[in-house]
């Protein structure tokens, strides 16, 4: 009840918390559409992790329509707000051209940012790109 009142008052943290509760079915029935609604409200208020999770939801079509362009938009907002894994996911999108133009230089840029934040998978992808001279 407290989260709901705070969410209705516009609290990004409360909207994010309600999104997580519905996402994982903690104390409430699991409902991905409702989770996405709360995450969207949090993201619109600038919540970085909500943007990141919405990127995943749109990438997978979980509770929302599958939409790679929206996934990229949400991952970009999360990356700009300092969520390191968002850089890895943007690198993957630019590597494959899903929802964004295929661009090895941009993929390398995002992988580098994720690698600098300590992501081993990003280091791997960055190494492959450099090995083939594509980044």
Coordinates of N, CA, C and O in Angstrom, one line a residue:
X1 N 0.8 -1.2 0.0 CA 0.0 0.0 0.0 C 0.9 1.3 0.0 O 0.5 2.2 -0.7
X2 N 1.9 1.2 0.8 CA 2.8 2.4 0.9 C 3.5 2.7 -0.5 O 3.5 3.8 -0.9
X3 N 3.9 1.6 -1.1 CA 4.6 1.8 -2.5 C 3.6 2.4 -3.4 O 3.9 3.2 -4.2
X4 N 2.3 1.8 -3.4 CA 1.3 2.2 -4.4 C 1.0 3.7 -4.2 O 0.9 4.5 -5.2
X5 N 0.9 4.2 -3.0 CA 0.6 5.6 -2.7 C 1.7 6.5 -3.2 O 1.5 7.5 -3.8
X6 N 2.9 6.0 -2.9 CA 4.1 6.8 -3.3 C 4.2 6.8 -4.9 O 4.6 7.8 -5.5
X7 N 3.9 5.6 -5.5 CA 4.0 5.6 -6.9 C 2.9 6.5 -7.6 O 3.2 7.2 -8.5
X8 N 1.7 6.5 -7.0 CA 0.7 7.4 -7.5 C 1.1 8.9 -7.4 O 0.7 9.7 -8.1
X9 N 1.9 9.1 -6.4 CA 2.4 10.5 -6.1 C 3.6 10.8 -7.1 O 4.1 11.9 -7.1
X10 N 4.0 9.8 -7.9 CA 5.1 10.1 -8.8 C 6.5 9.7 -8.4 O 7.4 10.0 -9.1
X11 N 6.6 8.9 -7.3 CA 8.0 8.5 -6.9 C 8.6 7.5 -7.9 O 8.0 6.4 -8.0
X12 N 9.7 7.8 -8.5 CA 10.4 6.8 -9.4 C 10.8 5.6 -8.6 O 10.7 4.4 -9.1
X13 N 11.3 5.7 -7.4 CA 11.7 4.5 -6.6 C 10.5 3.6 -6.3 O 10.6 2.4 -6.3
X14 N 9.4 4.2 -5.9 CA 8.2 3.4 -5.6 C 7.7 2.7 -6.9 O 7.3 1.5 -6.8
X15 N 7.7 3.4 -8.0 CA 7.3 2.7 -9.3 C 8.2 1.6 -9.6 O 7.8 0.5 -10.0
X16 N 9.5 1.8 -9.4 CA 10.5 0.8 -9.7 C 10.3 -0.4 -8.8 O 10.3 -1.6 -9.2
X17 N 10.0 -0.1 -7.5 CA 9.8 -1.2 -6.5 C 8.6 -2.0 -6.9 O 8.6 -3.3 -6.8
X18 N 7.5 -1.3 -7.2 CA 6.3 -2.1 -7.6 C 6.5 -2.9 -8.9 O 6.0 -4.0 -9.1
X19 N 7.3 -2.3 -9.8 CA 7.7 -3.1 -11.0 C 8.4 -4.4 -10.7 O 8.0 -5.4 -11.2
X20 N 9.3 -4.3 -9.8 CA 10.1 -5.5 -9.3 C 9.2 -6.5 -8.6 O 9.3 -7.7 -8.9
X21 N 8.3 -6.0 -7.8 CA 7.4 -6.9 -7.1 C 6.5 -7.7 -8.1 O 6.4 -8.9 -8.0
X22 N 6.0 -7.0 -9.1 CA 5.1 -7.7 -10.1 C 6.0 -8.5 -11.0 O 5.5 -9.6 -11.5
X23 N 7.2 -8.1 -11.3 CA 8.1 -8.8 -12.2 C 8.4 -10.2 -11.6 O 8.4 -11.2 -12.3
X24 N 8.7 -10.2 -10.3 CA 9.1 -11.5 -9.7 C 8.0 -12.1 -8.9 O 8.2 -13.2 -8.3
X25 N 6.8 -11.5 -8.8 CA 5.7 -12.1 -8.1 C 6.0 -12.2 -6.6 O 5.7 -13.2 -5.9
X26 N 6.6 -11.1 -6.0 CA 7.0 -11.1 -4.6 C 5.8 -10.4 -3.8 O 5.7 -9.2 -3.9
X27 N 5.0 -11.2 -3.2 CA 3.9 -10.6 -2.4 C 2.7 -10.2 -3.2 O 1.7 -9.8 -2.7
X28 N 2.8 -10.3 -4.5 CA 1.7 -10.0 -5.4 C 1.8 -11.1 -6.6 O 2.9 -11.7 -6.8
X29 N 0.7 -11.3 -7.3 CA 0.8 -12.2 -8.4 C 1.8 -11.6 -9.5 O 1.9 -10.4 -9.7
X30 N 2.6 -12.5 -10.1 CA 3.5 -12.2 -11.1 C 2.7 -11.7 -12.3 O 1.8 -12.3 -12.8
X31 N 3.0 -10.5 -12.8 CA 2.3 -9.8 -13.9 C 3.2 -9.0 -14.7 O 3.5 -7.8 -14.2
X32 N 3.7 -9.5 -15.8 CA 4.8 -8.7 -16.5 C 4.2 -7.5 -17.2 O 4.9 -6.5 -17.3
X33 N 3.0 -7.5 -17.5 CA 2.4 -6.2 -18.1 C 2.3 -5.1 -17.1 O 2.6 -4.0 -17.3
X34 N 1.9 -5.5 -15.9 CA 1.9 -4.5 -14.8 C 3.3 -4.1 -14.4 O 3.5 -2.9 -14.1
X35 N 4.2 -5.0 -14.4 CA 5.6 -4.7 -14.1 C 6.1 -3.7 -15.1 O 6.7 -2.7 -14.7
X36 N 5.8 -3.9 -16.3 CA 6.3 -3.0 -17.4 C 5.7 -1.6 -17.2 O 6.3 -0.6 -17.4
X37 N 4.4 -1.6 -16.8 CA 3.8 -0.3 -16.6 C 4.5 0.5 -15.5 O 4.8 1.7 -15.7
X38 N 4.8 -0.2 -14.4 CA 5.5 0.5 -13.3 C 6.9 0.9 -13.7 O 7.4 2.0 -13.3
X39 N 7.6 0.0 -14.4 CA 8.9 0.3 -14.8 C 8.9 1.5 -15.8 O 9.8 2.4 -15.7
X40 N 7.9 1.6 -16.6 CA 7.8 2.7 -17.6 C 7.6 4.0 -16.8 O 8.3 5.0 -17.1
X41 N 6.8 4.0 -15.8 CA 6.6 5.2 -15.0 C 7.9 5.6 -14.3 O 8.3 6.8 -14.3
X42 N 8.7 4.7 -13.8 CA 9.9 5.0 -13.2 C 11.0 5.5 -14.2 O 11.7 6.4 -14.0
X43 N 11.0 4.8 -15.4 CA 11.9 5.2 -16.4 C 11.6 6.7 -16.9 O 12.5 7.5 -17.1
X44 N 10.3 7.0 -17.1 CA 10.0 8.3 -17.5 C 10.4 9.4 -16.5 O 10.6 10.5 -16.9
X45 N 10.6 9.0 -15.3 CA 11.0 9.9 -14.2 C 12.6 9.8 -14.1 O 13.1 10.4 -13.2
X46 N 13.2 9.1 -15.0 CA 14.7 9.1 -15.0 C 15.4 8.0 -14.2 O 16.6 8.1 -14.0
X47 N 14.6 6.9 -13.8 CA 15.2 5.9 -13.0 C 16.1 5.0 -13.9 O 15.6 4.3 -14.8
X48 N 17.5 5.0 -13.7 CA 18.4 4.3 -14.6 C 18.1 2.8 -14.7 O 18.1 2.2 -15.8
X49 N 17.9 2.1 -13.6 CA 17.7 0.6 -13.6 C 16.4 0.3 -14.3 O 16.2 -0.8 -14.9
X50 N 15.4 1.1 -14.1 CA 14.1 0.9 -14.8 C 14.3 1.0 -16.3 O 13.7 0.1 -17.1
X51 N 15.1 1.9 -16.8 CA 15.4 2.0 -18.2 C 16.1 0.7 -18.7 O 15.8 0.1 -19.7
X52 N 17.0 0.2 -17.9 CA 17.8 -1.0 -18.2 C 16.8 -2.2 -18.3 O 16.9 -3.0 -19.3
X53 N 16.0 -2.4 -17.3 CA 15.1 -3.5 -17.3 C 14.1 -3.4 -18.5 O 13.8 -4.4 -19.1
X54 N 13.6 -2.2 -18.8 CA 12.7 -2.0 -19.9 C 13.4 -2.4 -21.2 O 12.8 -2.9 -22.1
X55 N 14.7 -2.1 -21.3 CA 15.4 -2.6 -22.5 C 15.4 -4.1 -22.6 O 15.1 -4.6 -23.7
X56 N 15.5 -4.8 -21.5 CA 15.4 -6.3 -21.5 C 14.0 -6.7 -21.9 O 13.9 -7.6 -22.7
X57 N 13.0 -6.1 -21.3 CA 11.6 -6.5 -21.6 C 11.3 -6.3 -23.0 O 10.7 -7.2 -23.7
X58 N 11.7 -5.2 -23.6 CA 11.4 -5.0 -25.1 C 12.3 -5.9 -25.9 O 11.8 -6.3 -27.0
X59 N 13.5 -6.2 -25.5 CA 14.4 -7.1 -26.3 C 13.7 -8.5 -26.4 O 13.8 -9.1 -27.4
X60 N 13.2 -8.9 -25.2 CA 12.6 -10.3 -25.2 C 11.1 -10.3 -25.4 O 10.6 -11.4 -25.5
X61 N 10.4 -9.2 -25.5 CA 9.0 -9.2 -25.7 C 8.3 -9.8 -24.4 O 7.3 -10.5 -24.5
X62 N 8.8 -9.4 -23.3 CA 8.3 -9.9 -22.0 C 7.4 -8.9 -21.3 O 7.9 -7.9 -20.7
X63 N 6.1 -9.1 -21.5 CA 5.1 -8.1 -20.9 C 4.8 -6.9 -21.8 O 4.0 -6.1 -21.5
X64 N 5.6 -6.8 -22.8 CA 5.5 -5.7 -23.8 C 5.8 -6.3 -25.2 O 6.4 -7.3 -25.3
X65 N 5.4 -5.6 -26.2 CA 5.7 -6.1 -27.5 C 7.2 -6.1 -27.7 O 8.0 -5.2 -27.3
X66 N 7.7 -7.1 -28.4 CA 9.2 -7.2 -28.7 C 9.5 -6.1 -29.7 O 8.8 -5.9 -30.7
X67 N 10.4 -5.2 -29.3 CA 10.8 -4.1 -30.1 C 12.2 -3.7 -29.9 O 12.6 -3.1 -28.9
X68 N 13.1 -4.0 -30.9 CA 14.5 -3.8 -30.7 C 14.8 -2.3 -30.7 O 15.8 -1.9 -30.0
X69 N 14.1 -1.5 -31.4 CA 14.4 0.0 -31.3 C 14.1 0.5 -30.0 O 14.9 1.4 -29.5
X70 N 13.0 0.1 -29.3 CA 12.7 0.5 -28.0 C 13.7 0.0 -27.0 O 14.2 0.7 -26.1
X71 N 14.1 -1.3 -27.2 CA 15.2 -1.9 -26.4 C 16.4 -1.0 -26.4 O 17.0 -0.6 -25.4
X72 N 16.8 -0.6 -27.6 CA 18.0 0.3 -27.8 C 17.8 1.6 -27.1 O 18.7 2.1 -26.5
X73 N 16.6 2.2 -27.2 CA 16.4 3.5 -26.6 C 16.5 3.4 -25.1 O 17.1 4.2 -24.5
X74 N 15.9 2.4 -24.5 CA 16.0 2.2 -23.1 C 17.4 1.9 -22.6 O 17.9 2.4 -21.6
X75 N 18.1 1.0 -23.3 CA 19.5 0.7 -23.0 C 20.4 2.0 -23.1 O 21.2 2.2 -22.2
X76 N 20.1 2.8 -24.1 CA 20.9 4.1 -24.2 C 20.6 5.0 -23.0 O 21.6 5.5 -22.5
X77 N 19.4 5.1 -22.6 CA 19.1 6.0 -21.5 C 19.8 5.4 -20.2 O 20.4 6.2 -19.4
X78 N 19.8 4.1 -20.1 CA 20.4 3.5 -18.9 C 21.9 3.7 -19.0 O 22.6 4.0 -17.9
X79 N 22.5 3.5 -20.1 CA 24.0 3.7 -20.3 C 24.4 5.1 -20.0 O 25.4 5.3 -19.3
X80 N 23.6 6.0 -20.5 CA 23.9 7.5 -20.2 C 23.8 7.8 -18.7 O 24.4 8.7 -18.3
X81 N 23.0 7.0 -18.0 CA 22.8 7.2 -16.6 C 23.8 6.4 -15.7 O 23.7 6.4 -14.5
X82 N 24.7 5.7 -16.4 CA 25.7 5.0 -15.7 C 25.5 3.6 -15.4 O 26.2 3.0 -14.5
X83 N 24.6 2.9 -16.1 CA 24.4 1.4 -15.8 C 25.3 0.7 -16.8 O 25.1 0.6 -18.0
X84 N 26.4 0.1 -16.2 CA 27.5 -0.5 -17.1 C 27.0 -1.6 -18.0 O 27.4 -1.7 -19.2
X85 N 26.1 -2.5 -17.6 CA 25.6 -3.6 -18.4 C 24.8 -3.1 -19.6 O 24.7 -3.8 -20.6
X86 N 24.3 -1.9 -19.5 CA 23.6 -1.3 -20.7 C 24.5 -1.1 -21.8 O 24.2 -1.2 -23.0
X87 N 25.8 -0.7 -21.5 CA 26.8 -0.5 -22.6 C 27.1 -1.9 -23.3 O 27.2 -1.9 -24.5
X88 N 27.1 -3.0 -22.5 CA 27.3 -4.3 -23.1 C 26.2 -4.6 -24.1 O 26.4 -5.0 -25.2
X89 N 25.0 -4.4 -23.6 CA 23.8 -4.7 -24.5 C 23.8 -3.8 -25.7 O 23.4 -4.3 -26.8
X90 N 24.1 -2.5 -25.6 CA 24.2 -1.7 -26.8 C 25.3 -2.1 -27.7 O 25.1 -2.1 -28.9
X91 N 26.4 -2.6 -27.2 CA 27.4 -3.1 -28.0 C 26.9 -4.3 -28.8 O 27.1 -4.4 -30.0
X92 N 26.2 -5.2 -28.1 CA 25.6 -6.4 -28.8 C 24.6 -6.0 -29.9 O 24.6 -6.5 -31.0
X93 N 23.8 -5.0 -29.6 CA 22.8 -4.5 -30.6 C 23.5 -3.9 -31.9 O 23.2 -4.2 -33.0
X94 N 24.6 -3.1 -31.6 CA 25.3 -2.6 -32.8 C 26.1 -3.6 -33.5 O 26.4 -3.5 -34.7
X95 N 26.6 -4.6 -32.8 CA 27.3 -5.7 -33.4 C 26.4 -6.5 -34.4 O 26.8 -6.8 -35.5
X96 N 25.1 -6.7 -34.0 CA 24.2 -7.5 -34.8 C 23.3 -6.6 -35.7 O 22.7 -7.2 -36.6
X97 N 23.2 -5.4 -35.4 CA 22.3 -4.5 -36.2 C 20.8 -4.7 -35.8 O 19.9 -4.4 -36.5
X98 N 20.6 -5.1 -34.6 CA 19.2 -5.3 -34.1 C 18.7 -4.0 -33.5 O 19.2 -3.5 -32.5
X99 N 17.7 -3.4 -34.2 CA 17.1 -2.2 -33.7 C 17.9 -0.9 -33.9 O 17.4 0.2 -33.6
X100 N 19.1 -1.1 -34.3 CA 20.0 0.0 -34.6 C 20.9 -0.3 -35.8 O 20.9 -1.5 -36.2
X101 N 21.5 0.7 -36.5 CA 22.4 0.3 -37.6 C 23.5 -0.6 -37.1 O 24.1 -0.3 -36.0
X102 N 23.9 -1.5 -37.9 CA 25.1 -2.4 -37.6 C 26.3 -1.4 -37.7 O 26.5 -0.8 -38.8
X103 N 27.1 -1.3 -36.7 CA 28.2 -0.4 -36.6 C 29.2 -0.9 -35.7 O 29.1 -0.8 -34.5
X104 N 30.3 -1.4 -36.2 CA 31.4 -2.0 -35.4 C 32.1 -1.0 -34.5 O 32.5 -1.3 -33.4
X105 N 32.2 0.2 -35.0 CA 32.9 1.3 -34.2 C 32.0 1.6 -33.0 O 32.6 1.8 -31.9
X106 N 30.7 1.7 -33.2 CA 29.9 2.0 -32.0 C 29.8 0.8 -31.1 O 29.8 1.0 -29.9
X107 N 29.8 -0.4 -31.7 CA 29.8 -1.6 -30.8 C 31.1 -1.6 -30.0 O 31.0 -1.8 -28.8
X108 N 32.2 -1.3 -30.6 CA 33.5 -1.2 -29.9 C 33.5 -0.1 -28.8 O 33.9 -0.3 -27.7
X109 N 32.8 1.0 -29.1 CA 32.7 2.1 -28.1 C 32.0 1.6 -26.9 O 32.4 1.9 -25.7
X110 N 30.8 1.0 -27.1 CA 30.0 0.5 -26.0 C 30.7 -0.6 -25.2 O 30.6 -0.7 -24.0
X111 N 31.3 -1.5 -26.0 CA 32.0 -2.6 -25.3 C 33.2 -2.1 -24.4 O 33.4 -2.5 -23.3
X112 N 33.9 -1.1 -25.0 CA 35.0 -0.5 -24.2 C 34.5 0.1 -22.9 O 35.1 0.0 -21.8
X113 N 33.3 0.9 -23.0 CA 32.8 1.4 -21.7 C 32.4 0.4 -20.7 O 32.6 0.5 -19.5
X114 N 31.8 -0.7 -21.2 CA 31.4 -1.8 -20.3 C 32.7 -2.5 -19.8 O 32.7 -2.9 -18.6
X115 N 33.7 -2.7 -20.6 CA 34.9 -3.3 -20.2 C 35.6 -2.5 -19.1 O 36.1 -3.0 -18.1
X116 N 35.6 -1.2 -19.3 CA 36.2 -0.3 -18.3 C 35.5 -0.4 -17.0 O 36.1 0.0 -15.9
X117 N 34.2 -0.8 -17.0 CA 33.4 -0.9 -15.8 C 33.6 -2.3 -15.2 O 33.0 -2.7 -14.2
X118 N 34.5 -3.1 -15.9 CA 34.8 -4.5 -15.3 C 34.0 -5.6 -15.9 O 34.0 -6.7 -15.3
X119 N 33.3 -5.4 -17.0 CA 32.5 -6.5 -17.6 C 33.4 -7.4 -18.4 O 33.9 -7.0 -19.5
X120 N 33.6 -8.7 -18.0 CA 34.4 -9.6 -18.8 C 33.9 -10.0 -20.2 O 34.7 -10.2 -21.1
X121 N 32.6 -10.1 -20.3 CA 32.0 -10.4 -21.6 C 32.3 -9.2 -22.6 O 32.6 -9.5 -23.8
X122 N 32.3 -8.0 -22.1 CA 32.6 -6.9 -23.0 C 34.0 -6.9 -23.4 O 34.4 -6.7 -24.6
X123 N 34.9 -7.3 -22.5 CA 36.3 -7.5 -22.8 C 36.5 -8.5 -24.0 O 37.3 -8.3 -24.9
X124 N 35.8 -9.6 -23.8 CA 35.9 -10.6 -24.9 C 35.4 -10.1 -26.2 O 36.2 -10.3 -27.2
X125 N 34.3 -9.5 -26.3 CA 33.8 -8.9 -27.6 C 34.7 -7.9 -28.1 O 34.9 -7.8 -29.3
X126 N 35.2 -7.0 -27.3 CA 36.1 -6.0 -27.7 C 37.4 -6.6 -28.3 O 37.9 -6.2 -29.3
X127 N 37.9 -7.7 -27.7 CA 39.1 -8.4 -28.2 C 38.8 -9.0 -29.6 O 39.6 -8.9 -30.5
X128 N 37.6 -9.5 -29.7 CA 37.3 -10.1 -31.1 C 37.2 -9.0 -32.1 O 37.7 -9.2 -33.2
X129 N 36.6 -7.9 -31.8 CA 36.4 -6.8 -32.8 C 37.8 -6.3 -33.2 O 38.1 -6.1 -34.3
X130 N 38.7 -6.1 -32.2 CA 40.0 -5.7 -32.5 C 40.9 -6.7 -33.2 O 41.7 -6.4 -34.1
X131 N 40.7 -8.0 -32.9 CA 41.4 -9.0 -33.6 C 41.1 -9.0 -35.1 O 42.0 -9.2 -35.9
X132 N 39.9 -8.7 -35.4 CA 39.5 -8.7 -36.8 C 39.6 -7.3 -37.4 O 39.3 -7.1 -38.6
X133 N 40.1 -6.4 -36.6 CA 40.3 -5.0 -37.1 C 39.1 -4.3 -37.6 O 39.1 -3.5 -38.5
X134 N 38.0 -4.6 -36.9 CA 36.7 -4.0 -37.3 C 36.2 -2.9 -36.4 O 35.2 -2.3 -36.7
X135 N 36.9 -2.6 -35.3 CA 36.5 -1.6 -34.4 C 37.4 -0.4 -34.4 O 37.3 0.6 -33.8

